[in-house]
mmCIF file with all atom_site columns, C-alpha atoms in Angstrom:
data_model
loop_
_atom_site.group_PDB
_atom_site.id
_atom_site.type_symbol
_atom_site.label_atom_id
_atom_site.label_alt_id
_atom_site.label_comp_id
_atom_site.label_asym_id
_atom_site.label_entity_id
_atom_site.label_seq_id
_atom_site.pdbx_PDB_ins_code
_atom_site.Cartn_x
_atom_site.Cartn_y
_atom_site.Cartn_z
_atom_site.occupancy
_atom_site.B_iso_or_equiv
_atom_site.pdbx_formal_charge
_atom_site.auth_seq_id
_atom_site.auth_comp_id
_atom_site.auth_asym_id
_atom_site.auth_atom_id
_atom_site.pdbx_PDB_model_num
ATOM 1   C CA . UNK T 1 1   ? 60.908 130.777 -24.469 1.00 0.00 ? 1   UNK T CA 1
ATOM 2   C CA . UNK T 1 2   ? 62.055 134.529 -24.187 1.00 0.00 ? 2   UNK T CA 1
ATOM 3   C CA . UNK T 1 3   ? 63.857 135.782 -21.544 1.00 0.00 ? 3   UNK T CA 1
ATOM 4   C CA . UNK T 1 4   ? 63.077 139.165 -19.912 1.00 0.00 ? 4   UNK T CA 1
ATOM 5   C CA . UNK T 1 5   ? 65.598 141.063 -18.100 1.00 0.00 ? 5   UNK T CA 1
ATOM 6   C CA . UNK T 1 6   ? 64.550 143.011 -14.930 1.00 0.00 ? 6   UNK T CA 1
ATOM 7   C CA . UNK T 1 7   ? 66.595 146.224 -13.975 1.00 0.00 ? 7   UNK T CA 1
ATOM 8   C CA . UNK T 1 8   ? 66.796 145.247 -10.557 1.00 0.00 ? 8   UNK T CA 1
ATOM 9   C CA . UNK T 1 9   ? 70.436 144.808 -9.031  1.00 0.00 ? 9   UNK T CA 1
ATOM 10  C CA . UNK T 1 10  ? 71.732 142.394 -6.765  1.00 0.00 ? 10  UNK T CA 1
ATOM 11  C CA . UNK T 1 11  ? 73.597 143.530 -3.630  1.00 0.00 ? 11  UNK T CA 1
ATOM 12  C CA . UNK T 1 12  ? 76.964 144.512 -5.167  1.00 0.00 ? 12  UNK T CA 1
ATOM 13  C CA . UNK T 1 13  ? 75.044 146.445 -8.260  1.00 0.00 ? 13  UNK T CA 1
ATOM 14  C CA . UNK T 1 14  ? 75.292 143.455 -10.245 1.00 0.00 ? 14  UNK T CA 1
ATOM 15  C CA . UNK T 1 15  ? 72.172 143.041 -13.085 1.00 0.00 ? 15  UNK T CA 1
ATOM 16  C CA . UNK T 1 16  ? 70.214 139.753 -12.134 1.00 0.00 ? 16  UNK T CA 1
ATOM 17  C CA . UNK T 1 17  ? 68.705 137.895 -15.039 1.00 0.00 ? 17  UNK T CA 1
ATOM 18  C CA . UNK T 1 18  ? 64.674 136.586 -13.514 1.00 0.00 ? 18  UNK T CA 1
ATOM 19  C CA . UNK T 1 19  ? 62.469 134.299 -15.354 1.00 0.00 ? 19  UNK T CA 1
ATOM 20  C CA . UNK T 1 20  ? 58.478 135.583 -15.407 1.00 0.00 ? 20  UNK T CA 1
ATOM 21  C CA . UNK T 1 21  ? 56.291 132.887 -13.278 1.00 0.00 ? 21  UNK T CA 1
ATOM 22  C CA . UNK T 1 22  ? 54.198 132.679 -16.286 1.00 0.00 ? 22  UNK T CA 1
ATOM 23  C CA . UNK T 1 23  ? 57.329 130.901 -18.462 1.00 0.00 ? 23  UNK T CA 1
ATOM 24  C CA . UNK T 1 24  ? 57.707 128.498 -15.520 1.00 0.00 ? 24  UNK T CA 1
ATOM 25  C CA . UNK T 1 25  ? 54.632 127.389 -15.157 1.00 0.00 ? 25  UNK T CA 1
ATOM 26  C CA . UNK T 1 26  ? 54.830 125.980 -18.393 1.00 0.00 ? 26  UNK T CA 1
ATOM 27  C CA . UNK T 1 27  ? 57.447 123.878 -18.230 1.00 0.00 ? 27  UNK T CA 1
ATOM 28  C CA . UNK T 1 28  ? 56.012 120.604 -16.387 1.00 0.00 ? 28  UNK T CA 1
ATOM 29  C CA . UNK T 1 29  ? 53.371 120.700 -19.029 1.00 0.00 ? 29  UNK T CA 1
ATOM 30  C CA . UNK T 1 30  ? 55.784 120.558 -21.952 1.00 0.00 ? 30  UNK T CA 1
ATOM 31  C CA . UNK T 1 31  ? 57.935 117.866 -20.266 1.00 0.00 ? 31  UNK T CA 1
ATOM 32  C CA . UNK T 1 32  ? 55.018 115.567 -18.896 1.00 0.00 ? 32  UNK T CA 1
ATOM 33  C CA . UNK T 1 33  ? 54.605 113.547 -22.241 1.00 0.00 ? 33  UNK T CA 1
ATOM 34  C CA . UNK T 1 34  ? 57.837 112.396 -22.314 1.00 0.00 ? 34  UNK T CA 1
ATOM 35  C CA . UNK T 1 35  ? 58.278 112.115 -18.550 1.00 0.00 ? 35  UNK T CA 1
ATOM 36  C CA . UNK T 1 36  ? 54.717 109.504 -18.717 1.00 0.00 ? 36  UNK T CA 1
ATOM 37  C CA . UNK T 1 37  ? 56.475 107.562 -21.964 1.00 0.00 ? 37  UNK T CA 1
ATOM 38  C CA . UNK T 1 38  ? 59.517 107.100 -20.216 1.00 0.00 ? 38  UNK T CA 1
ATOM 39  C CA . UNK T 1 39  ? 57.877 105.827 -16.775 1.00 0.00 ? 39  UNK T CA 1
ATOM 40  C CA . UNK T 1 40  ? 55.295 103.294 -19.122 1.00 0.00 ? 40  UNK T CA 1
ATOM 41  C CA . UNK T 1 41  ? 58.453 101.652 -20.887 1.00 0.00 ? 41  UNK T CA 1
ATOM 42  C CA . UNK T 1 42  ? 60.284 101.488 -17.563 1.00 0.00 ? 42  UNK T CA 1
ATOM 43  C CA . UNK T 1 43  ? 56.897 99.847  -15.496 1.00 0.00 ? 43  UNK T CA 1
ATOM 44  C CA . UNK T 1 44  ? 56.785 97.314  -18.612 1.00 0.00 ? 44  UNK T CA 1
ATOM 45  C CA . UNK T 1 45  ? 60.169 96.441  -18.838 1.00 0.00 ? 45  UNK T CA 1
ATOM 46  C CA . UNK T 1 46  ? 60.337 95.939  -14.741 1.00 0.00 ? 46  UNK T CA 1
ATOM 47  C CA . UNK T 1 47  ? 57.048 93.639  -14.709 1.00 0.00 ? 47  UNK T CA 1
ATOM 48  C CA . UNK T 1 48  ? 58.776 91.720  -17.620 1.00 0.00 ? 48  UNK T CA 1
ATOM 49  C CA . UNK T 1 49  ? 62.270 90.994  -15.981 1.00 0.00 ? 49  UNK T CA 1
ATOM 50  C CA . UNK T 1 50  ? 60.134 89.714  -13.254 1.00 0.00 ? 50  UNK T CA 1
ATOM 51  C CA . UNK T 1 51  ? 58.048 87.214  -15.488 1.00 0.00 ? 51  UNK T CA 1
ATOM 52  C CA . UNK T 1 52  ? 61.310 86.126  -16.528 1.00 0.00 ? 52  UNK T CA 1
ATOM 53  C CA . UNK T 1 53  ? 63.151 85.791  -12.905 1.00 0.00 ? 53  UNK T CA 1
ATOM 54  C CA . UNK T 1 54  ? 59.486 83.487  -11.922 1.00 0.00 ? 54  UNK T CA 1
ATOM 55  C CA . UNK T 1 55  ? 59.665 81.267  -15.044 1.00 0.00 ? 55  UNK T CA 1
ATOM 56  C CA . UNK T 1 56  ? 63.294 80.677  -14.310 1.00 0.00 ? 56  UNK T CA 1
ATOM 57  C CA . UNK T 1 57  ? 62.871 79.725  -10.469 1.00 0.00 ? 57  UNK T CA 1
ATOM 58  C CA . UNK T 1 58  ? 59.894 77.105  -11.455 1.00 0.00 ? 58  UNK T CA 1
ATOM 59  C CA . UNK T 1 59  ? 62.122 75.664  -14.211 1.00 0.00 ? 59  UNK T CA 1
ATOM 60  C CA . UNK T 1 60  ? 65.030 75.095  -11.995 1.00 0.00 ? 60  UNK T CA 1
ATOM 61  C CA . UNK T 1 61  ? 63.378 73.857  -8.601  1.00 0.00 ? 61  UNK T CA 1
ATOM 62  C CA . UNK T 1 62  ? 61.195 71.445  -10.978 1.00 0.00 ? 62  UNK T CA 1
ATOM 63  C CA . UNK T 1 63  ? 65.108 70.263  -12.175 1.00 0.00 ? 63  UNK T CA 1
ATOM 64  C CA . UNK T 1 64  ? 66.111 70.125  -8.655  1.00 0.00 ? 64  UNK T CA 1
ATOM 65  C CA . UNK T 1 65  ? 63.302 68.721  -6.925  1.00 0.00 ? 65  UNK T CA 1
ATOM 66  C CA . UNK T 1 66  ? 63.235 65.537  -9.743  1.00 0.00 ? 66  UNK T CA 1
ATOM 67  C CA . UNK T 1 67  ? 67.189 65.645  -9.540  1.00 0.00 ? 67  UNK T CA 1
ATOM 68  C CA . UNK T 1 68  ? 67.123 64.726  -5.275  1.00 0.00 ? 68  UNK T CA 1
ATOM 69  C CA . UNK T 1 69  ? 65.103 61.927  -6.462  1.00 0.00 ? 69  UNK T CA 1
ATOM 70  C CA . UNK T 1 70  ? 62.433 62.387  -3.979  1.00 0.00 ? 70  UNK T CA 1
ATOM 71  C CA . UNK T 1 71  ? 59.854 62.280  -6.922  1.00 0.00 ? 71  UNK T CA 1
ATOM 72  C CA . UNK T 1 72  ? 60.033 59.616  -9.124  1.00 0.00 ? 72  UNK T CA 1
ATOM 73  C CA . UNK T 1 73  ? 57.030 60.718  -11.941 1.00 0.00 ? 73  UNK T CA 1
ATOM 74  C CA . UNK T 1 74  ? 57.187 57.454  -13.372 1.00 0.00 ? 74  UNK T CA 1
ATOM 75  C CA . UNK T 1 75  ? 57.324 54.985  -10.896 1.00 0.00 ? 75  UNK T CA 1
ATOM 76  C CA . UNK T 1 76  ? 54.562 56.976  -8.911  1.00 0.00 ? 76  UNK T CA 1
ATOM 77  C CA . UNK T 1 77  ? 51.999 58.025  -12.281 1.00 0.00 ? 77  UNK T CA 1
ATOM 78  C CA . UNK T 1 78  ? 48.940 54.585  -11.889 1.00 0.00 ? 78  UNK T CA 1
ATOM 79  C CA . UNK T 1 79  ? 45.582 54.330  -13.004 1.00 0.00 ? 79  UNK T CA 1
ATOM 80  C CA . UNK T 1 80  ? 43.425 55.053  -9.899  1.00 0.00 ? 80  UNK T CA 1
ATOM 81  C CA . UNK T 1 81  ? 40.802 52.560  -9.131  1.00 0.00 ? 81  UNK T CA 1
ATOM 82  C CA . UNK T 1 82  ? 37.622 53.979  -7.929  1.00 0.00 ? 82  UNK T CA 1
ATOM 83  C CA . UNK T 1 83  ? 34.476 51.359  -6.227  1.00 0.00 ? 83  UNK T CA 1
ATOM 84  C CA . UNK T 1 84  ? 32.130 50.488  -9.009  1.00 0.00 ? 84  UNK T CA 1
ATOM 85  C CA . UNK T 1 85  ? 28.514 51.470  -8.564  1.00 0.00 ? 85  UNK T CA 1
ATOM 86  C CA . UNK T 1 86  ? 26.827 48.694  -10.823 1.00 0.00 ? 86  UNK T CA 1
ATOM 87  C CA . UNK T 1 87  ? 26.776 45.355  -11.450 1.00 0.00 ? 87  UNK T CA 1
ATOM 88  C CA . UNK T 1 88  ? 28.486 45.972  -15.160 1.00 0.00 ? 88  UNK T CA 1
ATOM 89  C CA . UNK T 1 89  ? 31.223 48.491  -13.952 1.00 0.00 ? 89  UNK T CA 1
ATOM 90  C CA . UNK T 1 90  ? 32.071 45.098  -11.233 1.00 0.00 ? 90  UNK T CA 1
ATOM 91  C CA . UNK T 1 91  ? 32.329 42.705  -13.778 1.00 0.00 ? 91  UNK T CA 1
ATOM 92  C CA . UNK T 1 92  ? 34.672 44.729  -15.768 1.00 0.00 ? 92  UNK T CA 1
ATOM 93  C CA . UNK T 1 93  ? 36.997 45.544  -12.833 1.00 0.00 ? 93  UNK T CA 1
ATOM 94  C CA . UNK T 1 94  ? 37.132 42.173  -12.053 1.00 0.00 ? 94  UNK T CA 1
ATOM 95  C CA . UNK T 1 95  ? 38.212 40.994  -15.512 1.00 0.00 ? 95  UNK T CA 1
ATOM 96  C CA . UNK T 1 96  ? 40.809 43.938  -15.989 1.00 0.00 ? 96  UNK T CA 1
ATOM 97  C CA . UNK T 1 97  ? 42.235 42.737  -12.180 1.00 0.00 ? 97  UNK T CA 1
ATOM 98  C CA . UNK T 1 98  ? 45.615 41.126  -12.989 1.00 0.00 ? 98  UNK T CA 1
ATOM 99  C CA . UNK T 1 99  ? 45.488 37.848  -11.213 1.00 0.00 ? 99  UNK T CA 1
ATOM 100 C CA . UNK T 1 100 ? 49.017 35.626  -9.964  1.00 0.00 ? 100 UNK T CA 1
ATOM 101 C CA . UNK T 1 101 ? 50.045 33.441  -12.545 1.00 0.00 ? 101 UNK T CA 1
ATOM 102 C CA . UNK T 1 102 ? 48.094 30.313  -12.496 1.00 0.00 ? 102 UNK T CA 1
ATOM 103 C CA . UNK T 1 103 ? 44.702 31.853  -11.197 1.00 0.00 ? 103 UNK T CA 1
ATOM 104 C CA . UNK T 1 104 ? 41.968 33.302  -13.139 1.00 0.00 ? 104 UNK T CA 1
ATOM 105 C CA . UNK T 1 105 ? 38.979 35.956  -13.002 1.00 0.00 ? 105 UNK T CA 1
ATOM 106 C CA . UNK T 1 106 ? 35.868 34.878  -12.122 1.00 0.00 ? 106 UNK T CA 1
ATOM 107 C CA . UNK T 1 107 ? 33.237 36.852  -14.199 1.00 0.00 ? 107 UNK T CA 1
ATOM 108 C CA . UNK T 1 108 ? 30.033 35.117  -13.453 1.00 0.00 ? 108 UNK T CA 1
ATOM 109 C CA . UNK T 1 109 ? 27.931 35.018  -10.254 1.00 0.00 ? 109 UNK T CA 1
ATOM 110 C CA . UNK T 1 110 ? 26.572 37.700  -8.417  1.00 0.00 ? 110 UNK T CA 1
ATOM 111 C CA . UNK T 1 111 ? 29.178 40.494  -8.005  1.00 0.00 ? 111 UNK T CA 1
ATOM 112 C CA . UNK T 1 112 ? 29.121 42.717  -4.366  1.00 0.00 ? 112 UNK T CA 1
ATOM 113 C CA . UNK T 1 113 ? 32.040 45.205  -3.352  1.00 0.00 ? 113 UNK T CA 1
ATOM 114 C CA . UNK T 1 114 ? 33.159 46.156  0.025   1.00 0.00 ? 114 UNK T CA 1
ATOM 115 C CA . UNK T 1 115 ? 34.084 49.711  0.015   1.00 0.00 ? 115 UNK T CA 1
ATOM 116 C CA . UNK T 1 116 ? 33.710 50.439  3.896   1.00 0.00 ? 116 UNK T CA 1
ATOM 117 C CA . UNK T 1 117 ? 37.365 50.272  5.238   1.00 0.00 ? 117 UNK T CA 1
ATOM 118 C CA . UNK T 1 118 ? 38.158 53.784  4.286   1.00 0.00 ? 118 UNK T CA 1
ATOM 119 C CA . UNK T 1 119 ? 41.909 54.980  3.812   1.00 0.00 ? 119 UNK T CA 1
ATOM 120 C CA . UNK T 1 120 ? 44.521 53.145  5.759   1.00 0.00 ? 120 UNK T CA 1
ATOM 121 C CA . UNK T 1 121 ? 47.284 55.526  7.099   1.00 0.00 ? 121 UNK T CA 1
ATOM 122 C CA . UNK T 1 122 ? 50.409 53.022  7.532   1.00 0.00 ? 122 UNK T CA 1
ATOM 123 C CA . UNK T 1 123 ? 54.164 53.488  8.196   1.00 0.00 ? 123 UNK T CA 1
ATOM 124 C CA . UNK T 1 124 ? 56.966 50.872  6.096   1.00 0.00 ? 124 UNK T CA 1
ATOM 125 C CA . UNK T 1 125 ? 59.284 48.718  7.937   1.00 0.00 ? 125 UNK T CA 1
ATOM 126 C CA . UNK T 1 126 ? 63.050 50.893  8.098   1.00 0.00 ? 126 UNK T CA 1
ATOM 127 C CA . UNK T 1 127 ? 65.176 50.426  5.474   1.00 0.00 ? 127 UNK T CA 1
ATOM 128 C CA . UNK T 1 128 ? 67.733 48.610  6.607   1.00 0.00 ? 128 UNK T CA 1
ATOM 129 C CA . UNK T 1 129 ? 70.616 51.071  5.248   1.00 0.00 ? 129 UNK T CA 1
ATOM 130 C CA . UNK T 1 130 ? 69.364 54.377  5.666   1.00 0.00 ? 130 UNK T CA 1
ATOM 131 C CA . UNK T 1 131 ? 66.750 53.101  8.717   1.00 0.00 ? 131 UNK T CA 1
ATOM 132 C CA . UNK T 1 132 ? 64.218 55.741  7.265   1.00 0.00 ? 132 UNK T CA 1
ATOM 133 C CA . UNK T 1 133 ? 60.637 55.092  6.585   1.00 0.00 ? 133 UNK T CA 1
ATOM 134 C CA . UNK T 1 134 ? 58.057 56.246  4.648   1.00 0.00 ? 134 UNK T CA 1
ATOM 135 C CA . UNK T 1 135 ? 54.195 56.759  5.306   1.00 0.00 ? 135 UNK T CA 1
ATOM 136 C CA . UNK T 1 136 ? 51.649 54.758  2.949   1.00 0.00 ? 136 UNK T CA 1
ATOM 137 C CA . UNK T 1 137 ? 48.445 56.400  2.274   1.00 0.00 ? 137 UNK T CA 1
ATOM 138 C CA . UNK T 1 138 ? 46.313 53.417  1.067   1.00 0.00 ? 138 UNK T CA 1
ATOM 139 C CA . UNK T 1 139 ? 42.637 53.226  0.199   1.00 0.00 ? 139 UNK T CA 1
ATOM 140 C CA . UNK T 1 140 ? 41.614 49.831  -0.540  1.00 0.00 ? 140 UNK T CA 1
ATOM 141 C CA . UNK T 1 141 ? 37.875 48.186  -1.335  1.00 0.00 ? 141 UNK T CA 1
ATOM 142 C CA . UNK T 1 142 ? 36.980 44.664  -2.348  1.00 0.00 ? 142 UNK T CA 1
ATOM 143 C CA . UNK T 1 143 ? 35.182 42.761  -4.428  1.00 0.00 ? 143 UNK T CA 1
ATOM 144 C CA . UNK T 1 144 ? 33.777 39.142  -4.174  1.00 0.00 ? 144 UNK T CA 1
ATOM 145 C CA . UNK T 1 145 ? 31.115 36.825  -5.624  1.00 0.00 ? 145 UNK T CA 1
ATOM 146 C CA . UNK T 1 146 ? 28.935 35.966  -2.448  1.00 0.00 ? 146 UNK T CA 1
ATOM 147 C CA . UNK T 1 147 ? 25.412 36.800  -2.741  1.00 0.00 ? 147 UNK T CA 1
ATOM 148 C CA . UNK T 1 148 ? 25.213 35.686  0.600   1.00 0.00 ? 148 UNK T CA 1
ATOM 149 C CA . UNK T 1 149 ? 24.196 39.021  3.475   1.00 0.00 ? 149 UNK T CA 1
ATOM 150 C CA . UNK T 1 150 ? 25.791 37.160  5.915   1.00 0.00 ? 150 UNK T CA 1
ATOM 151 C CA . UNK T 1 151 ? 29.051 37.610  4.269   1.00 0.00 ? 151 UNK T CA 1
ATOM 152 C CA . UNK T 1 152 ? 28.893 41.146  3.764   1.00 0.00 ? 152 UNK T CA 1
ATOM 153 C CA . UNK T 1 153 ? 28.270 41.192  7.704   1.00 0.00 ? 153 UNK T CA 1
ATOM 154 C CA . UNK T 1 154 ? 31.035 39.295  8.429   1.00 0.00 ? 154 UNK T CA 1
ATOM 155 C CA . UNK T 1 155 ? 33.028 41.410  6.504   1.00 0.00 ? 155 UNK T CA 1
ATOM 156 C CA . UNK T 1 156 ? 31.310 44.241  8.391   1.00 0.00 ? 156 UNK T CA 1
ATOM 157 C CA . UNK T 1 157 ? 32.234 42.754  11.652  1.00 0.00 ? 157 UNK T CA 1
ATOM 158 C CA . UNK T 1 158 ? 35.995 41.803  10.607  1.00 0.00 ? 158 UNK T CA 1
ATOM 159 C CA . UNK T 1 159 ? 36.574 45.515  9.466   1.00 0.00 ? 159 UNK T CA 1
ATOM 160 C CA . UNK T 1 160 ? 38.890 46.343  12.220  1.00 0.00 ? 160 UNK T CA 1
ATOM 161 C CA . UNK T 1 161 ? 40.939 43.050  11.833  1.00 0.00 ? 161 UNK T CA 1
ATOM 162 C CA . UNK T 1 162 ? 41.279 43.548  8.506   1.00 0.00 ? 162 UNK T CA 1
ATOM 163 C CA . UNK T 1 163 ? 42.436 46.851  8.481   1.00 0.00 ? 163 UNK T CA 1
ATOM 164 C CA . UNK T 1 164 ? 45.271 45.365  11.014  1.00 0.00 ? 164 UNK T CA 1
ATOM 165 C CA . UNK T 1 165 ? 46.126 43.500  8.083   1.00 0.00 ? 165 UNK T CA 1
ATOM 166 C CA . UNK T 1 166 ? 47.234 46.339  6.291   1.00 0.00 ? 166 UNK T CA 1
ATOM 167 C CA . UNK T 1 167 ? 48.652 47.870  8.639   1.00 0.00 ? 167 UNK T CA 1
ATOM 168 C CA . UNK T 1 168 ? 51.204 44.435  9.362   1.00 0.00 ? 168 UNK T CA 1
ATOM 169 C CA . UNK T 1 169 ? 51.633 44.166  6.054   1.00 0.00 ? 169 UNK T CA 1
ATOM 170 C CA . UNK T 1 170 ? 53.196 47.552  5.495   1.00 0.00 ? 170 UNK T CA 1
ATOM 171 C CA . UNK T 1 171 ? 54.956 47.499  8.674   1.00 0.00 ? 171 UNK T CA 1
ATOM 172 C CA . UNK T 1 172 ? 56.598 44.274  7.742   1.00 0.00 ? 172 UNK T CA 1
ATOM 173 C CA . UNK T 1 173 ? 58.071 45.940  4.309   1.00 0.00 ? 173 UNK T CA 1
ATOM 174 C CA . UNK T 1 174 ? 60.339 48.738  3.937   1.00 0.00 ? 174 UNK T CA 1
ATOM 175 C CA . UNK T 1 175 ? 59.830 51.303  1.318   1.00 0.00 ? 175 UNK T CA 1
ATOM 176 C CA . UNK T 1 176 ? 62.134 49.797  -1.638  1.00 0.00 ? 176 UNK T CA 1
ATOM 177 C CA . UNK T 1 177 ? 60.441 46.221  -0.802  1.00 0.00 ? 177 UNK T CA 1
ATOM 178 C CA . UNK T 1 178 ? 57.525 47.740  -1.417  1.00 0.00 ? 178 UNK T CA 1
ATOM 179 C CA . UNK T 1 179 ? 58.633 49.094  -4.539  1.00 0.00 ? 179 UNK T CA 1
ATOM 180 C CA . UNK T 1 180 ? 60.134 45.998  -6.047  1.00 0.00 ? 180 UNK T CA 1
ATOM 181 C CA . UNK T 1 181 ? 56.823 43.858  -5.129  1.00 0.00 ? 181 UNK T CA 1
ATOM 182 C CA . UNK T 1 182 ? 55.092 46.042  -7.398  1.00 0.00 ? 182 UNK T CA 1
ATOM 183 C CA . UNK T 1 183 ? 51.412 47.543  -6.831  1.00 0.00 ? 183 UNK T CA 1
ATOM 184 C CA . UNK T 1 184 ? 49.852 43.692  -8.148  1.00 0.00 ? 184 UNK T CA 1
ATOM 185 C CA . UNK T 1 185 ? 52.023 41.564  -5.925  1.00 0.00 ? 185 UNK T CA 1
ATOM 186 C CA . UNK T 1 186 ? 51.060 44.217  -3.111  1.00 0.00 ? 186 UNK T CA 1
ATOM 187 C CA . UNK T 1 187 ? 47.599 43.290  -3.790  1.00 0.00 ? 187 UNK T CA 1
ATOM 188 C CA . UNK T 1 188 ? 47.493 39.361  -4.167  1.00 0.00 ? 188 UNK T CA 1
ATOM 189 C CA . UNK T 1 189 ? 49.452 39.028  -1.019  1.00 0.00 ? 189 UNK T CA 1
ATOM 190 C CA . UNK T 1 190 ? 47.051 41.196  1.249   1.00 0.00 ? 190 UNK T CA 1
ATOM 191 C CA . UNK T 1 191 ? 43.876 39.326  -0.130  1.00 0.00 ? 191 UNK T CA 1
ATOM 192 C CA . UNK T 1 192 ? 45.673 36.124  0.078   1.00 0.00 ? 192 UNK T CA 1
ATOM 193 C CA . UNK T 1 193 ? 46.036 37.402  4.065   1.00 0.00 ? 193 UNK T CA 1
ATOM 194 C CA . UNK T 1 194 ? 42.454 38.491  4.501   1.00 0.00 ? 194 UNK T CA 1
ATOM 195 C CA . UNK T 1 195 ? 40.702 35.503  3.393   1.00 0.00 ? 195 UNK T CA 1
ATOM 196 C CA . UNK T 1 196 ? 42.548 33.534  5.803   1.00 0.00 ? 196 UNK T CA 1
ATOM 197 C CA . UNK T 1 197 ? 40.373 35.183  8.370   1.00 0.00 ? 197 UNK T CA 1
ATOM 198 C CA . UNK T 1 198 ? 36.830 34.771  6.737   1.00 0.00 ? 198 UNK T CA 1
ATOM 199 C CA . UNK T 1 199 ? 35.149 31.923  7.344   1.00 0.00 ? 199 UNK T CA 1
ATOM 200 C CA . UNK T 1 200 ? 31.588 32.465  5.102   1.00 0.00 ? 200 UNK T CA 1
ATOM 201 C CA . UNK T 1 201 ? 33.474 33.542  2.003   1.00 0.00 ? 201 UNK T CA 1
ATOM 202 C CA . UNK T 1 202 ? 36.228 34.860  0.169   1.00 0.00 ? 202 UNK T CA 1
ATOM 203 C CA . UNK T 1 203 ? 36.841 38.014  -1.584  1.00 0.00 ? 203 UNK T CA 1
ATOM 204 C CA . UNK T 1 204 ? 38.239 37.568  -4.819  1.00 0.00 ? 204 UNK T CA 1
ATOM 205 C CA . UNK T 1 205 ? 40.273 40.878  -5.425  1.00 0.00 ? 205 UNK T CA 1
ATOM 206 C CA . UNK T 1 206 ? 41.931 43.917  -3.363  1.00 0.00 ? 206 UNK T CA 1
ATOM 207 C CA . UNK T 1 207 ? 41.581 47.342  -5.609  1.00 0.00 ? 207 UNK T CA 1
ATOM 208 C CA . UNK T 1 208 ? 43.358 50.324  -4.615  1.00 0.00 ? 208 UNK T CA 1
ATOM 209 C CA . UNK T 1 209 ? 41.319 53.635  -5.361  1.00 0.00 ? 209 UNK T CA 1
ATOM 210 C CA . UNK T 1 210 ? 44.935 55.017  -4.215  1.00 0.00 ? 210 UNK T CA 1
ATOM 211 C CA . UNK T 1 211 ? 47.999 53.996  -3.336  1.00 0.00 ? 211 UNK T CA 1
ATOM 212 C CA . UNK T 1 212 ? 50.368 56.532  -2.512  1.00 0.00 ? 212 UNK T CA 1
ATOM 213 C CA . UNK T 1 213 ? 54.221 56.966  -0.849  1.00 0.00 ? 213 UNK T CA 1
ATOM 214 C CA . UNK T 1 214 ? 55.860 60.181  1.592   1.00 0.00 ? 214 UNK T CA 1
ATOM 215 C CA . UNK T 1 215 ? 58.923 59.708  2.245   1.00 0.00 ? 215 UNK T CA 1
#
């Protein structure tokens, strides 16, 4: 780029040095590969910082989310335990039920399931320390070996009694209870409670499609 001096004169008779408009004009377009490089590695190096910054906050409120110990992964990880929709699907829950010591699965018989009670929405007993409590979100079916329809009616009938039941039995028990009985004792204890108030038949084992705890 050349230079071209006018022989114009400032105010005091001084020369003054100009630039022609046509050497101007072509400076953004020399300059505008480097100025887009230089924008692209600053754009990508921006975008990656903030990859970085969002990995880091997941990793450390995942650390201090188990660390409160309001999540407790492996007390709270079970098998769910959806209604069965055949007669072969039955059987097989009821042989993979774990019964109280000294009873066994009965595997023969005509097979029905009472699925009809729906979640149960319960609150635990206070702890007697802290005098917190914690909300159970429960949903529970049935099985038994009655073929008899009457049964299934009185079952029918005795849905809001028995979903009383539940809701006595968690009241009754405070969170940690709960935890120490374990999901089986849980179980055994609530059918053992609802077959005291049939009279036409028994069911012979509470399932629990889910079982969760809020604290």
């Amino acid at each position: 780029m050349s230079l071209q001096r006018n022989s114009r004169r400032g105010f005091h008779g001084a020369d003054v040095a100009t630039i022609p408009m046509e050497s101007v004009s072509t400076l953004p377009k020399s300059l505008s590969p480097c100025y887009t490089a230089s924008m692209k590695i600053t754009l990508n190096t921006i975008l990656a910082g903030l990859c970085i910054l969002i990995v880091l906050a997941i990793i450390v409120g995942t650390a201090i989310f188990f660390g409160t110990k309001k999540a407790q992964p492996s007390v709270d990880l079970r098998r769910p335990e959806p209604a069965p929709t055949t007669q072969e699907q039955i059987i097989q829950a009821q042989k993979t039920q774990q019964q109280p010591q000294g009873e066994t699965s009965q595997t023969s018989g005509e097979f029905g399931t009472y699925t009809s009670l729906g979640q149960v929405r319960a609150s635990t007993m206070p702890d007697p320390e802290t005098a917190t409590t914690a909300l159970v979100l429960v949903e529970p079916w049935f099985s038994y070996t009655s073929d008899d329809p009457a049964f299934q009616e009185e079952l029918d009938t005795k849905r809001q009694k028995i979903h009383s039941i539940f809701l006595q039995f968690f009241s009754n028990h405070s969170y940690q209870q709960l935890r120490a009985m374990g999901e089986e004792l849980v179980k055994s204890q609530l059918q053992e409670s609802i077959n005291k108030e049939l009279v036409l038949g028994s069911i012979s084992a509470v399932y629990f499609e889910s079982y969760l705890f809020f604290e």
